[in-house]
């Protein structure tokens, strides 16, 4: 799996959330999210869980925020 970073950034922009606020809502450390956004990390279970619960809470489609690897 891979996070759709542009969709996450667009969500934050639409909701007027800063990156630290997005990290808080995803329930991950800001430094962890920052490294993911810069392409230094791919993200793991914490990020996937955070995206899942944020999508449920906000009524969003999780498929818009996660790419499934086709391998």
Short mmCIF file of N, CA and C in Angstrom, two decimals:
data_model
loop_
_atom_site.label_atom_id
_atom_site.label_comp_id
_atom_site.label_asym_id
_atom_site.label_seq_id
_atom_site.Cartn_x
_atom_site.Cartn_y
_atom_site.Cartn_z
N UNK A 1 0.84 -1.19 0.00
CA UNK A 1 0.00 0.00 0.00
C UNK A 1 0.88 1.24 0.00
N UNK A 2 0.31 2.30 -0.51
CA UNK A 2 1.01 3.57 -0.56
C UNK A 2 -0.01 4.68 -0.34
N UNK A 3 0.36 5.66 0.42
CA UNK A 3 -0.54 6.79 0.69
C UNK A 3 -0.62 7.69 -0.53
N UNK A 4 -1.81 8.19 -0.81
CA UNK A 4 -2.01 9.18 -1.86
C UNK A 4 -1.72 10.54 -1.23
N UNK A 5 -0.46 10.94 -1.31
CA UNK A 5 -0.02 12.15 -0.63
C UNK A 5 -0.69 13.41 -1.15
N UNK A 6 -0.90 13.46 -2.45
CA UNK A 6 -1.55 14.67 -2.99
C UNK A 6 -2.98 14.79 -2.48
N UNK A 7 -3.67 13.66 -2.33
CA UNK A 7 -5.05 13.69 -1.80
C UNK A 7 -5.04 14.11 -0.33
N UNK A 8 -4.07 13.64 0.44
CA UNK A 8 -3.98 14.04 1.84
C UNK A 8 -3.68 15.54 1.95
N UNK A 9 -2.78 16.02 1.10
CA UNK A 9 -2.46 17.45 1.12
C UNK A 9 -3.67 18.28 0.70
N UNK A 10 -4.41 17.82 -0.28
CA UNK A 10 -5.60 18.53 -0.73
C UNK A 10 -6.67 18.54 0.36
N UNK A 11 -6.83 17.41 1.06
CA UNK A 11 -7.78 17.35 2.16
C UNK A 11 -7.42 18.37 3.23
N UNK A 12 -6.14 18.41 3.61
CA UNK A 12 -5.69 19.37 4.62
C UNK A 12 -5.95 20.80 4.15
N UNK A 13 -5.67 21.07 2.90
CA UNK A 13 -5.89 22.42 2.36
C UNK A 13 -7.38 22.78 2.38
N UNK A 14 -8.22 21.85 1.96
CA UNK A 14 -9.67 22.06 1.92
C UNK A 14 -10.23 22.33 3.31
N UNK A 15 -9.72 21.60 4.29
CA UNK A 15 -10.21 21.73 5.67
C UNK A 15 -9.49 22.81 6.46
N UNK A 16 -8.52 23.49 5.81
CA UNK A 16 -7.70 24.51 6.47
C UNK A 16 -6.91 23.93 7.65
N UNK A 17 -6.39 22.70 7.46
CA UNK A 17 -5.56 22.05 8.47
C UNK A 17 -4.10 22.25 8.10
N UNK A 18 -3.29 22.53 9.10
CA UNK A 18 -1.84 22.54 8.89
C UNK A 18 -1.37 21.09 8.87
N UNK A 19 -0.13 20.87 8.46
CA UNK A 19 0.41 19.51 8.47
C UNK A 19 0.43 18.94 9.90
N UNK A 20 0.81 19.72 10.91
CA UNK A 20 0.72 19.18 12.27
C UNK A 20 -0.72 18.80 12.67
N UNK A 21 -1.70 19.59 12.22
CA UNK A 21 -3.10 19.27 12.52
C UNK A 21 -3.52 17.99 11.80
N UNK A 22 -3.10 17.82 10.56
CA UNK A 22 -3.39 16.59 9.83
C UNK A 22 -2.78 15.40 10.56
N UNK A 23 -1.55 15.53 11.01
CA UNK A 23 -0.90 14.46 11.75
C UNK A 23 -1.68 14.12 13.01
N UNK A 24 -2.14 15.13 13.72
CA UNK A 24 -2.93 14.90 14.94
C UNK A 24 -4.21 14.13 14.62
N UNK A 25 -4.87 14.52 13.55
CA UNK A 25 -6.11 13.86 13.16
C UNK A 25 -5.88 12.43 12.67
N UNK A 26 -4.69 12.18 12.10
CA UNK A 26 -4.33 10.83 11.68
C UNK A 26 -3.78 10.00 12.85
N UNK A 27 -3.57 10.68 13.99
CA UNK A 27 -3.02 10.05 15.19
C UNK A 27 -1.62 9.48 14.96
N UNK A 28 -0.80 10.29 14.25
CA UNK A 28 0.61 9.95 14.04
C UNK A 28 1.44 11.15 14.44
N UNK A 29 2.72 10.92 14.71
CA UNK A 29 3.62 12.01 15.03
C UNK A 29 3.82 12.90 13.81
N UNK A 30 3.95 14.18 14.04
CA UNK A 30 4.18 15.12 12.95
C UNK A 30 5.45 14.77 12.19
N UNK A 31 6.52 14.43 12.91
CA UNK A 31 7.79 14.14 12.23
C UNK A 31 7.65 12.91 11.32
N UNK A 32 6.87 11.94 11.73
CA UNK A 32 6.61 10.75 10.92
C UNK A 32 5.86 11.13 9.65
N UNK A 33 4.80 11.92 9.78
CA UNK A 33 4.02 12.35 8.61
C UNK A 33 4.87 13.23 7.70
N UNK A 34 5.68 14.10 8.29
CA UNK A 34 6.55 14.98 7.51
C UNK A 34 7.50 14.16 6.64
N UNK A 35 8.08 13.10 7.20
CA UNK A 35 8.99 12.24 6.43
C UNK A 35 8.25 11.50 5.32
N UNK A 36 7.03 11.11 5.58
CA UNK A 36 6.22 10.46 4.55
C UNK A 36 5.93 11.45 3.42
N UNK A 37 5.54 12.66 3.77
CA UNK A 37 5.23 13.68 2.78
C UNK A 37 6.44 14.04 1.92
N UNK A 38 7.64 13.96 2.49
CA UNK A 38 8.87 14.25 1.75
C UNK A 38 9.37 13.06 0.96
N UNK A 39 8.70 11.91 1.09
CA UNK A 39 9.12 10.72 0.36
C UNK A 39 10.24 9.94 1.03
N UNK A 40 10.56 10.27 2.27
CA UNK A 40 11.61 9.58 2.99
C UNK A 40 11.13 8.26 3.60
N UNK A 41 9.83 8.14 3.79
CA UNK A 41 9.21 6.92 4.32
C UNK A 41 7.96 6.63 3.50
N UNK A 42 7.56 5.36 3.47
CA UNK A 42 6.34 4.98 2.76
C UNK A 42 5.13 4.99 3.68
N UNK A 43 5.34 4.82 4.95
CA UNK A 43 4.22 4.71 5.88
C UNK A 43 3.91 3.25 6.17
N UNK A 44 3.30 3.02 7.29
CA UNK A 44 2.99 1.66 7.70
C UNK A 44 1.64 1.59 8.38
N UNK A 45 1.52 0.63 9.27
CA UNK A 45 0.25 0.34 9.93
C UNK A 45 -0.33 1.55 10.65
N UNK A 46 0.50 2.35 11.30
CA UNK A 46 -0.01 3.54 11.99
C UNK A 46 -0.67 4.51 11.01
N UNK A 47 -0.03 4.71 9.87
CA UNK A 47 -0.59 5.63 8.89
C UNK A 47 -1.87 5.07 8.28
N UNK A 48 -1.86 3.79 7.91
CA UNK A 48 -3.05 3.18 7.30
C UNK A 48 -4.23 3.24 8.27
N UNK A 49 -3.95 2.94 9.53
CA UNK A 49 -5.00 2.99 10.55
C UNK A 49 -5.53 4.42 10.69
N UNK A 50 -4.63 5.39 10.72
CA UNK A 50 -5.03 6.78 10.84
C UNK A 50 -5.88 7.24 9.67
N UNK A 51 -5.48 6.85 8.46
CA UNK A 51 -6.25 7.21 7.27
C UNK A 51 -7.63 6.56 7.33
N UNK A 52 -7.68 5.29 7.71
CA UNK A 52 -8.95 4.57 7.79
C UNK A 52 -9.93 5.28 8.74
N UNK A 53 -9.47 5.56 9.96
CA UNK A 53 -10.36 6.16 10.95
C UNK A 53 -10.71 7.61 10.61
N UNK A 54 -9.78 8.35 10.00
CA UNK A 54 -10.09 9.71 9.57
C UNK A 54 -11.14 9.69 8.47
N UNK A 55 -11.01 8.77 7.53
CA UNK A 55 -12.01 8.66 6.46
C UNK A 55 -13.38 8.30 7.01
N UNK A 56 -13.42 7.37 7.96
CA UNK A 56 -14.70 7.01 8.59
C UNK A 56 -15.32 8.22 9.28
N UNK A 57 -14.51 8.95 10.03
CA UNK A 57 -15.01 10.09 10.80
C UNK A 57 -15.50 11.22 9.88
N UNK A 58 -14.77 11.45 8.79
CA UNK A 58 -15.09 12.56 7.90
C UNK A 58 -16.03 12.17 6.76
N UNK A 59 -16.40 10.87 6.69
CA UNK A 59 -17.29 10.41 5.62
C UNK A 59 -16.62 10.38 4.25
N UNK A 60 -15.34 10.06 4.23
CA UNK A 60 -14.55 10.03 3.00
C UNK A 60 -14.33 8.61 2.53
N UNK A 61 -14.02 8.45 1.26
CA UNK A 61 -13.72 7.13 0.70
C UNK A 61 -12.23 6.83 0.89
N UNK A 62 -11.91 5.76 1.58
CA UNK A 62 -10.52 5.41 1.85
C UNK A 62 -9.75 5.15 0.56
N UNK A 63 -10.45 4.69 -0.47
CA UNK A 63 -9.78 4.41 -1.74
C UNK A 63 -9.17 5.66 -2.37
N UNK A 64 -9.65 6.83 -1.98
CA UNK A 64 -9.10 8.08 -2.48
C UNK A 64 -7.78 8.43 -1.82
N UNK A 65 -7.47 7.81 -0.69
CA UNK A 65 -6.29 8.18 0.09
C UNK A 65 -5.24 7.10 0.19
N UNK A 66 -5.52 5.92 -0.32
CA UNK A 66 -4.56 4.81 -0.29
C UNK A 66 -4.53 4.14 -1.67
N UNK A 67 -3.30 3.95 -2.18
CA UNK A 67 -3.12 3.17 -3.40
C UNK A 67 -2.75 1.76 -2.99
N UNK A 68 -3.40 0.78 -3.55
CA UNK A 68 -3.03 -0.60 -3.30
C UNK A 68 -2.00 -1.02 -4.33
N UNK A 69 -0.90 -1.64 -3.88
CA UNK A 69 0.12 -2.12 -4.80
C UNK A 69 -0.46 -3.22 -5.65
N UNK A 70 -0.08 -3.25 -6.90
CA UNK A 70 -0.59 -4.25 -7.82
C UNK A 70 0.35 -5.42 -7.95
N UNK A 71 1.38 -5.50 -7.15
CA UNK A 71 2.35 -6.59 -7.22
C UNK A 71 1.82 -7.83 -6.57
#
